[in-house]
Amino acid sequence: MDGLDTLKAKYLAAIATAADETALEDVRVAALGKKGEISALMSGLGKMEPDARKAAGALLNALRDEIDAALRARKSGLADAALDARLKSEWLDVTLPARPRRTGTIHPVSQVMEELTAIFADMGFAVAEGPQVESDWYNFDALNIPPEHPARQEHDTFFMNRAAGDDRPPHVLRTHTSPVQIRAMTEQGAPIRVIAPGRVYRMDMDQTHTPMFHQVEGLCIDRDISMANLKWVLEEFCRAFFEVPSVELRFRASHFPFTEPSAEVDIRCSWEGGQLKIGTGDRWMEILGSGMVHPKVLKAAGVNPDEWQGFAFGMGIDRLAMLKYGIPDLRAFFESDLRWLRHYGFAALDLPTLPAGLSR
Ligand code: DAH
């Protein structure tokens, strides 16, 4: 086995000078590949006398191991160098401040949803969600609105089509966020504290109505919840949301199929020179519907009404945005007019938080 030293020197030099991983692979193939120089020598061993084969085999194995080790070492060195080069060229300073506001803004509805979520999260409410295409059962029956109930007519419902011959009740575009009460209780059981902001749909269109609008549902179920808790939560919410030192709410007896007793809630306000002010004044404005969740509703969601009770409420989000930010026409909310969005929109990176102020 002469010439092994020359072979070794040749390949070690080639390995040391291989410029990248492709060149290195070429060296590996030339030496150790199936048809490589060292592999060829190894397959020649079979024709040798046993003693000579033993000696030559040991030398060749050692050579192969040495070259293999050198290949691996060089390979990892090249990979490190490649990574270093990439890190240098793709370097990005993530601590740079963001560019100031250019064109995009946060829609007032999104802003108000973030504000609501921050306020209710502070009171221990999680956010729940449900589908916008809802079954008749969730949207009505489970909320104690059976098929013949007059409340069904009041909802101006959009119905989905069923396939011809399918006579099950059609799905609907949910007419309120109340079905999320049922879904949340069915999934999580009691006790539970959730809000459910989202889109709802009714066939209606004028200055204060659009066929799609937004509501937020609130639900709080536990062993010992009363209207007093409802009143405190709503007052706390209104004070925080309207960012005023105090608010006064008035509960008016009302009727909703899914609550008993039910109340509509008005907030004290004033209208002066076309300016609405929340908190003081001699006027009242209705802002939401609420009540103690009806035992039938609890039952429909698998919650035992002998053990659990609580309150629910529903408010219009768009309306809250109009009141807080003095926006006159609801229809403009959904026209995607850039001038309107720039005027009423919010800076994208100013997330509302209670400590920093909701609407800086
Ligand atoms: N779902 C009602 C609506 O859309 C609003 C509402 C009233 C929700 C009373 C409630 C409630 O949870 O208790 O008109």
Short mmCIF file of N, CA and C in Angstrom, two decimals, residues 178-330:
data_model
loop_
_atom_site.label_atom_id
_atom_site.label_comp_id
_atom_site.label_asym_id
_atom_site.label_seq_id
_atom_site.Cartn_x
_atom_site.Cartn_y
_atom_site.Cartn_z
N SER A 178 -76.80 37.11 21.47
CA SER A 178 -77.28 36.27 22.58
C SER A 178 -77.04 34.77 22.39
N PRO A 179 -77.10 34.22 21.15
CA PRO A 179 -76.81 32.78 21.03
C PRO A 179 -75.42 32.39 21.56
N VAL A 180 -74.50 33.33 21.62
CA VAL A 180 -73.18 32.99 22.17
C VAL A 180 -73.28 32.65 23.66
N GLN A 181 -74.30 33.20 24.34
CA GLN A 181 -74.55 32.79 25.74
C GLN A 181 -74.70 31.28 25.81
N ILE A 182 -75.55 30.74 24.92
CA ILE A 182 -75.85 29.31 24.95
C ILE A 182 -74.58 28.50 24.64
N ARG A 183 -73.88 28.94 23.57
CA ARG A 183 -72.67 28.20 23.18
C ARG A 183 -71.63 28.23 24.30
N ALA A 184 -71.44 29.39 24.92
CA ALA A 184 -70.40 29.50 25.95
C ALA A 184 -70.75 28.64 27.17
N MET A 185 -72.04 28.68 27.58
CA MET A 185 -72.44 27.88 28.75
C MET A 185 -72.36 26.39 28.45
N THR A 186 -72.75 26.01 27.22
CA THR A 186 -72.70 24.60 26.86
C THR A 186 -71.26 24.10 26.89
N GLU A 187 -70.35 24.94 26.38
CA GLU A 187 -68.94 24.53 26.34
C GLU A 187 -68.27 24.58 27.70
N GLN A 188 -68.55 25.64 28.47
CA GLN A 188 -67.77 25.86 29.69
C GLN A 188 -68.52 25.56 30.98
N GLY A 189 -69.86 25.45 30.91
CA GLY A 189 -70.62 25.23 32.13
C GLY A 189 -70.59 26.46 33.03
N ALA A 190 -70.96 26.26 34.29
CA ALA A 190 -70.99 27.37 35.24
C ALA A 190 -69.99 27.07 36.36
N PRO A 191 -69.44 28.07 37.05
CA PRO A 191 -69.65 29.52 36.85
C PRO A 191 -68.99 30.00 35.57
N ILE A 192 -69.46 31.12 35.05
CA ILE A 192 -68.90 31.64 33.81
C ILE A 192 -69.05 33.16 33.77
N ARG A 193 -68.07 33.81 33.18
CA ARG A 193 -68.13 35.26 33.01
C ARG A 193 -67.54 35.57 31.64
N VAL A 194 -68.38 35.88 30.67
CA VAL A 194 -67.88 36.16 29.32
C VAL A 194 -68.55 37.39 28.71
N ILE A 195 -67.84 38.01 27.77
CA ILE A 195 -68.49 38.94 26.85
C ILE A 195 -68.31 38.36 25.45
N ALA A 196 -69.24 38.71 24.56
CA ALA A 196 -69.16 38.21 23.19
C ALA A 196 -69.43 39.36 22.22
N PRO A 197 -68.37 40.02 21.78
CA PRO A 197 -68.57 41.07 20.78
C PRO A 197 -68.62 40.45 19.39
N GLY A 198 -69.39 41.02 18.48
CA GLY A 198 -69.39 40.47 17.13
C GLY A 198 -70.46 41.06 16.23
N ARG A 199 -70.46 40.57 14.99
CA ARG A 199 -71.41 41.06 13.98
C ARG A 199 -72.76 40.41 14.12
N VAL A 200 -73.80 41.19 13.87
CA VAL A 200 -75.16 40.66 13.82
C VAL A 200 -75.87 41.29 12.62
N TYR A 201 -77.01 40.69 12.23
CA TYR A 201 -77.66 41.09 10.97
C TYR A 201 -79.16 41.22 11.13
N ARG A 202 -79.70 42.31 10.62
CA ARG A 202 -81.16 42.45 10.54
C ARG A 202 -81.52 43.25 9.30
N MET A 203 -82.67 42.92 8.72
CA MET A 203 -83.10 43.60 7.50
C MET A 203 -83.61 44.99 7.83
N ASP A 204 -82.73 45.96 7.86
CA ASP A 204 -83.13 47.29 8.31
C ASP A 204 -82.10 48.29 7.79
N MET A 205 -82.53 49.46 7.35
CA MET A 205 -81.57 50.43 6.80
C MET A 205 -82.11 51.85 6.89
N ASP A 206 -81.52 52.66 7.76
CA ASP A 206 -81.78 54.10 7.77
C ASP A 206 -80.61 54.76 8.49
N GLN A 207 -80.79 56.01 8.95
CA GLN A 207 -79.64 56.72 9.50
C GLN A 207 -79.04 56.03 10.74
N THR A 208 -79.88 55.28 11.46
CA THR A 208 -79.36 54.63 12.66
C THR A 208 -79.39 53.11 12.56
N HIS A 209 -79.70 52.58 11.36
CA HIS A 209 -79.71 51.12 11.20
C HIS A 209 -79.00 50.72 9.93
N THR A 210 -78.20 49.66 10.02
CA THR A 210 -77.60 49.05 8.83
C THR A 210 -77.88 47.56 8.91
N PRO A 211 -77.94 46.86 7.77
CA PRO A 211 -78.30 45.42 7.79
C PRO A 211 -77.28 44.59 8.58
N MET A 212 -76.06 45.08 8.67
CA MET A 212 -75.05 44.42 9.52
C MET A 212 -74.63 45.44 10.56
N PHE A 213 -74.59 45.02 11.80
CA PHE A 213 -74.07 45.92 12.84
C PHE A 213 -73.40 45.08 13.91
N HIS A 214 -72.99 45.71 14.99
CA HIS A 214 -72.21 44.98 16.01
C HIS A 214 -72.86 45.08 17.37
N GLN A 215 -72.82 43.97 18.07
CA GLN A 215 -73.31 43.97 19.46
C GLN A 215 -72.24 43.36 20.35
N VAL A 216 -72.39 43.65 21.64
CA VAL A 216 -71.60 42.88 22.60
C VAL A 216 -72.57 42.31 23.62
N GLU A 217 -72.42 41.03 23.86
CA GLU A 217 -73.24 40.32 24.83
C GLU A 217 -72.42 40.19 26.11
N GLY A 218 -73.08 40.25 27.25
CA GLY A 218 -72.37 39.98 28.51
C GLY A 218 -73.11 38.87 29.23
N LEU A 219 -72.39 38.02 29.92
CA LEU A 219 -73.02 36.92 30.66
C LEU A 219 -72.20 36.63 31.90
N CYS A 220 -72.90 36.57 33.04
CA CYS A 220 -72.21 36.26 34.30
C CYS A 220 -73.10 35.31 35.10
N ILE A 221 -72.64 34.08 35.26
CA ILE A 221 -73.42 33.07 35.99
C ILE A 221 -72.59 32.53 37.15
N ASP A 222 -73.21 32.52 38.32
CA ASP A 222 -72.53 31.95 39.48
C ASP A 222 -73.63 31.55 40.47
N ARG A 223 -73.25 31.23 41.71
CA ARG A 223 -74.28 30.75 42.65
C ARG A 223 -75.08 31.90 43.25
N ASP A 224 -74.48 33.06 43.32
CA ASP A 224 -75.10 34.10 44.13
C ASP A 224 -75.05 35.45 43.42
N ILE A 225 -75.53 35.50 42.18
CA ILE A 225 -75.47 36.74 41.40
C ILE A 225 -76.85 37.38 41.37
N SER A 226 -76.90 38.69 41.54
CA SER A 226 -78.20 39.37 41.56
C SER A 226 -78.18 40.58 40.63
N MET A 227 -79.34 41.27 40.53
CA MET A 227 -79.43 42.50 39.74
C MET A 227 -78.46 43.56 40.28
N ALA A 228 -78.15 43.48 41.57
CA ALA A 228 -77.23 44.47 42.15
C ALA A 228 -75.86 44.34 41.50
N ASN A 229 -75.42 43.10 41.27
CA ASN A 229 -74.14 42.89 40.59
C ASN A 229 -74.19 43.45 39.17
N LEU A 230 -75.34 43.21 38.51
CA LEU A 230 -75.52 43.71 37.14
C LEU A 230 -75.37 45.23 37.13
N LYS A 231 -76.02 45.88 38.08
CA LYS A 231 -76.00 47.34 38.11
C LYS A 231 -74.57 47.85 38.31
N TRP A 232 -73.86 47.21 39.24
CA TRP A 232 -72.49 47.67 39.51
C TRP A 232 -71.60 47.48 38.27
N VAL A 233 -71.71 46.31 37.66
CA VAL A 233 -70.86 46.02 36.50
C VAL A 233 -71.13 47.03 35.38
N LEU A 234 -72.42 47.32 35.15
CA LEU A 234 -72.76 48.24 34.06
C LEU A 234 -72.30 49.67 34.37
N GLU A 235 -72.46 50.07 35.63
CA GLU A 235 -72.00 51.42 36.00
C GLU A 235 -70.49 51.54 35.84
N GLU A 236 -69.82 50.51 36.32
CA GLU A 236 -68.36 50.48 36.23
C GLU A 236 -67.93 50.54 34.76
N PHE A 237 -68.64 49.77 33.95
CA PHE A 237 -68.32 49.77 32.52
C PHE A 237 -68.53 51.16 31.91
N CYS A 238 -69.68 51.77 32.16
CA CYS A 238 -70.00 53.05 31.52
C CYS A 238 -69.03 54.14 31.97
N ARG A 239 -68.68 54.14 33.24
CA ARG A 239 -67.75 55.14 33.75
C ARG A 239 -66.39 54.99 33.04
N ALA A 240 -65.93 53.76 32.95
CA ALA A 240 -64.63 53.52 32.30
C ALA A 240 -64.71 53.81 30.80
N PHE A 241 -65.80 53.36 30.18
CA PHE A 241 -65.89 53.50 28.72
C PHE A 241 -66.01 54.96 28.30
N PHE A 242 -66.91 55.71 28.96
CA PHE A 242 -67.10 57.10 28.55
C PHE A 242 -66.03 58.01 29.16
N GLU A 243 -65.16 57.44 29.98
CA GLU A 243 -64.03 58.18 30.57
C GLU A 243 -64.50 59.44 31.28
N VAL A 244 -65.53 59.25 32.14
CA VAL A 244 -66.04 60.35 32.97
C VAL A 244 -65.95 59.93 34.43
N PRO A 245 -65.91 60.90 35.36
CA PRO A 245 -65.72 60.54 36.77
C PRO A 245 -66.89 59.74 37.34
N SER A 246 -68.12 60.03 36.89
CA SER A 246 -69.24 59.23 37.40
C SER A 246 -70.36 59.19 36.37
N VAL A 247 -71.17 58.15 36.44
CA VAL A 247 -72.33 58.05 35.55
C VAL A 247 -73.54 57.70 36.40
N GLU A 248 -74.72 57.96 35.85
CA GLU A 248 -75.93 57.53 36.54
C GLU A 248 -76.75 56.71 35.57
N LEU A 249 -77.15 55.53 36.00
CA LEU A 249 -77.95 54.65 35.14
C LEU A 249 -79.36 54.55 35.70
N ARG A 250 -80.31 54.38 34.80
CA ARG A 250 -81.71 54.20 35.20
C ARG A 250 -82.18 52.88 34.61
N PHE A 251 -82.69 52.00 35.46
CA PHE A 251 -83.20 50.71 35.01
C PHE A 251 -84.71 50.81 34.82
N ARG A 252 -85.18 50.53 33.60
CA ARG A 252 -86.61 50.54 33.31
C ARG A 252 -87.08 49.11 33.09
N ALA A 253 -88.18 48.73 33.73
CA ALA A 253 -88.71 47.37 33.53
C ALA A 253 -89.01 47.17 32.05
N SER A 254 -88.66 46.00 31.53
CA SER A 254 -88.87 45.74 30.11
C SER A 254 -89.19 44.26 29.94
N HIS A 255 -89.15 43.79 28.71
CA HIS A 255 -89.35 42.36 28.52
C HIS A 255 -88.46 41.80 27.42
N PHE A 256 -87.69 40.81 27.76
CA PHE A 256 -86.98 40.00 26.77
C PHE A 256 -87.29 38.55 27.11
N PRO A 257 -87.47 37.70 26.09
CA PRO A 257 -87.84 36.31 26.38
C PRO A 257 -86.76 35.58 27.17
N PHE A 258 -85.50 36.03 27.03
CA PHE A 258 -84.39 35.26 27.63
C PHE A 258 -83.99 35.75 29.00
N THR A 259 -84.67 36.77 29.53
CA THR A 259 -84.36 37.23 30.88
C THR A 259 -85.65 37.42 31.68
N GLU A 260 -85.56 37.23 32.98
CA GLU A 260 -86.70 37.44 33.87
C GLU A 260 -86.17 37.71 35.28
N PRO A 261 -86.31 38.92 35.83
CA PRO A 261 -86.88 40.10 35.18
C PRO A 261 -85.93 40.68 34.14
N SER A 262 -86.50 41.58 33.31
CA SER A 262 -85.70 42.24 32.27
C SER A 262 -85.70 43.75 32.51
N ALA A 263 -84.63 44.37 32.08
CA ALA A 263 -84.57 45.83 32.23
C ALA A 263 -83.86 46.44 31.04
N GLU A 264 -84.40 47.61 30.61
CA GLU A 264 -83.63 48.42 29.68
C GLU A 264 -82.93 49.48 30.50
N VAL A 265 -81.73 49.82 30.08
CA VAL A 265 -80.92 50.70 30.89
C VAL A 265 -80.65 52.00 30.14
N ASP A 266 -80.93 53.12 30.84
CA ASP A 266 -80.68 54.45 30.27
C ASP A 266 -79.53 55.09 31.02
N ILE A 267 -78.83 55.99 30.33
CA ILE A 267 -77.72 56.69 30.97
C ILE A 267 -78.01 58.18 30.99
N ARG A 268 -77.66 58.85 32.11
CA ARG A 268 -77.92 60.29 32.21
C ARG A 268 -76.99 61.06 31.27
N CYS A 269 -77.56 62.03 30.58
CA CYS A 269 -76.76 62.77 29.60
C CYS A 269 -77.37 64.15 29.37
N SER A 270 -76.68 64.96 28.58
CA SER A 270 -77.24 66.25 28.18
C SER A 270 -76.95 66.49 26.72
N TRP A 271 -77.78 67.26 26.10
CA TRP A 271 -77.61 67.69 24.71
C TRP A 271 -77.51 69.19 24.73
N GLU A 272 -76.35 69.75 24.53
CA GLU A 272 -76.26 71.20 24.49
C GLU A 272 -75.54 71.64 23.24
N GLY A 273 -76.17 72.52 22.48
CA GLY A 273 -75.59 72.99 21.23
C GLY A 273 -75.22 71.84 20.31
N GLY A 274 -76.10 70.84 20.27
CA GLY A 274 -75.84 69.69 19.40
C GLY A 274 -74.74 68.79 19.92
N GLN A 275 -74.24 69.06 21.14
CA GLN A 275 -73.18 68.25 21.72
C GLN A 275 -73.78 67.31 22.76
N LEU A 276 -73.49 66.06 22.65
CA LEU A 276 -73.95 65.11 23.65
C LEU A 276 -72.91 65.00 24.74
N LYS A 277 -73.38 65.08 26.00
CA LYS A 277 -72.45 64.86 27.10
C LYS A 277 -72.99 63.75 27.99
N ILE A 278 -72.15 62.77 28.26
CA ILE A 278 -72.57 61.64 29.08
C ILE A 278 -72.17 61.90 30.52
N GLY A 279 -73.07 61.57 31.45
CA GLY A 279 -72.70 61.63 32.87
C GLY A 279 -73.54 62.62 33.65
N THR A 280 -73.75 63.80 33.06
CA THR A 280 -74.56 64.81 33.76
C THR A 280 -75.61 65.34 32.78
N GLY A 281 -76.62 66.02 33.32
CA GLY A 281 -77.64 66.62 32.48
C GLY A 281 -79.03 66.16 32.87
N ASP A 282 -80.03 66.56 32.08
CA ASP A 282 -81.40 66.22 32.47
C ASP A 282 -82.05 65.30 31.45
N ARG A 283 -81.24 64.65 30.65
CA ARG A 283 -81.81 63.72 29.67
C ARG A 283 -81.39 62.29 30.00
N TRP A 284 -82.11 61.33 29.41
CA TRP A 284 -81.75 59.92 29.55
C TRP A 284 -81.65 59.30 28.18
N MET A 285 -80.67 58.49 27.96
CA MET A 285 -80.56 57.80 26.69
C MET A 285 -80.42 56.30 26.91
N GLU A 286 -81.23 55.56 26.15
CA GLU A 286 -81.20 54.10 26.30
C GLU A 286 -79.90 53.56 25.72
N ILE A 287 -79.21 52.69 26.46
CA ILE A 287 -77.98 52.14 25.90
C ILE A 287 -77.94 50.62 25.82
N LEU A 288 -78.82 49.94 26.55
CA LEU A 288 -78.71 48.47 26.47
C LEU A 288 -79.93 47.76 27.04
N GLY A 289 -80.01 46.45 26.76
CA GLY A 289 -81.01 45.59 27.35
C GLY A 289 -80.33 44.59 28.27
N SER A 290 -81.04 44.18 29.32
CA SER A 290 -80.38 43.28 30.27
C SER A 290 -81.41 42.56 31.12
N GLY A 291 -80.95 41.74 32.02
CA GLY A 291 -81.84 41.06 32.95
C GLY A 291 -81.19 39.85 33.58
N MET A 292 -81.99 39.14 34.39
CA MET A 292 -81.51 37.90 34.99
C MET A 292 -81.84 36.76 34.03
N VAL A 293 -80.84 35.95 33.72
CA VAL A 293 -81.00 34.91 32.70
C VAL A 293 -82.16 33.97 33.08
N HIS A 294 -83.05 33.76 32.12
CA HIS A 294 -84.25 32.94 32.34
C HIS A 294 -83.85 31.48 32.62
N PRO A 295 -84.51 30.84 33.61
CA PRO A 295 -84.16 29.45 33.92
C PRO A 295 -84.22 28.53 32.69
N LYS A 296 -85.16 28.79 31.78
CA LYS A 296 -85.24 27.96 30.58
C LYS A 296 -84.00 28.09 29.71
N VAL A 297 -83.39 29.27 29.72
CA VAL A 297 -82.18 29.49 28.93
C VAL A 297 -81.01 28.71 29.55
N LEU A 298 -80.93 28.78 30.88
CA LEU A 298 -79.89 28.00 31.57
C LEU A 298 -80.06 26.52 31.24
N LYS A 299 -81.31 26.06 31.34
CA LYS A 299 -81.58 24.64 31.09
C LYS A 299 -81.19 24.24 29.67
N ALA A 300 -81.53 25.10 28.70
CA ALA A 300 -81.21 24.80 27.30
C ALA A 300 -79.70 24.64 27.12
N ALA A 301 -78.92 25.33 27.95
CA ALA A 301 -77.46 25.26 27.82
C ALA A 301 -76.85 24.25 28.79
N GLY A 302 -77.71 23.44 29.41
CA GLY A 302 -77.21 22.38 30.28
C GLY A 302 -76.73 22.86 31.64
N VAL A 303 -77.23 24.03 32.07
CA VAL A 303 -76.83 24.54 33.39
C VAL A 303 -78.04 24.44 34.31
N ASN A 304 -77.86 23.89 35.49
CA ASN A 304 -78.96 23.64 36.42
C ASN A 304 -79.43 24.93 37.09
N PRO A 305 -80.68 25.38 36.79
CA PRO A 305 -81.15 26.67 37.32
C PRO A 305 -81.41 26.64 38.82
N ASP A 306 -81.48 25.44 39.43
CA ASP A 306 -81.65 25.40 40.89
C ASP A 306 -80.33 25.69 41.60
N GLU A 307 -79.25 25.59 40.86
CA GLU A 307 -77.94 25.76 41.46
C GLU A 307 -77.30 27.09 41.06
N TRP A 308 -77.58 27.51 39.82
CA TRP A 308 -76.89 28.67 39.25
C TRP A 308 -77.86 29.75 38.80
N GLN A 309 -77.39 30.99 38.89
CA GLN A 309 -78.18 32.09 38.32
C GLN A 309 -77.23 33.22 37.97
N GLY A 310 -77.77 34.17 37.19
CA GLY A 310 -76.89 35.28 36.84
C GLY A 310 -77.55 36.24 35.88
N PHE A 311 -76.76 37.20 35.43
CA PHE A 311 -77.33 38.24 34.55
C PHE A 311 -76.72 38.17 33.16
N ALA A 312 -77.44 38.82 32.22
CA ALA A 312 -76.93 38.97 30.86
C ALA A 312 -77.30 40.37 30.39
N PHE A 313 -76.56 40.84 29.41
CA PHE A 313 -76.93 42.13 28.81
C PHE A 313 -76.46 42.14 27.36
N GLY A 314 -77.06 43.04 26.57
CA GLY A 314 -76.65 43.19 25.18
C GLY A 314 -76.65 44.66 24.80
N MET A 315 -75.56 45.10 24.15
CA MET A 315 -75.45 46.51 23.76
C MET A 315 -75.02 46.60 22.31
N GLY A 316 -75.38 47.71 21.66
CA GLY A 316 -74.91 47.96 20.30
C GLY A 316 -73.56 48.65 20.33
N ILE A 317 -72.58 48.01 19.69
CA ILE A 317 -71.22 48.56 19.70
C ILE A 317 -71.12 49.81 18.83
N ASP A 318 -71.73 49.77 17.66
CA ASP A 318 -71.65 50.91 16.75
C ASP A 318 -72.24 52.15 17.42
N ARG A 319 -73.35 51.90 18.13
CA ARG A 319 -74.01 53.00 18.83
C ARG A 319 -73.10 53.57 19.92
N LEU A 320 -72.42 52.68 20.63
CA LEU A 320 -71.48 53.16 21.66
C LEU A 320 -70.41 54.02 21.01
N ALA A 321 -69.92 53.58 19.83
CA ALA A 321 -68.89 54.35 19.14
C ALA A 321 -69.42 55.71 18.72
N MET A 322 -70.68 55.74 18.20
CA MET A 322 -71.28 57.01 17.79
C MET A 322 -71.38 57.96 18.97
N LEU A 323 -71.83 57.43 20.11
CA LEU A 323 -72.01 58.27 21.29
C LEU A 323 -70.69 58.79 21.82
N LYS A 324 -69.70 57.89 21.92
CA LYS A 324 -68.44 58.31 22.53
C LYS A 324 -67.65 59.24 21.63
N TYR A 325 -67.67 58.96 20.32
CA TYR A 325 -66.80 59.72 19.43
C TYR A 325 -67.57 60.71 18.55
N GLY A 326 -68.86 60.94 18.90
CA GLY A 326 -69.63 61.98 18.20
C GLY A 326 -69.74 61.74 16.71
N ILE A 327 -70.03 60.50 16.30
CA ILE A 327 -70.16 60.19 14.88
C ILE A 327 -71.65 60.19 14.54
N PRO A 328 -72.10 61.03 13.60
CA PRO A 328 -73.54 61.20 13.41
C PRO A 328 -74.26 60.09 12.64
N ASP A 329 -73.67 59.56 11.57
CA ASP A 329 -74.45 58.67 10.70
C ASP A 329 -73.87 57.26 10.70
N LEU A 330 -74.69 56.29 11.11
CA LEU A 330 -74.19 54.92 11.22
C LEU A 330 -73.79 54.36 9.86
#
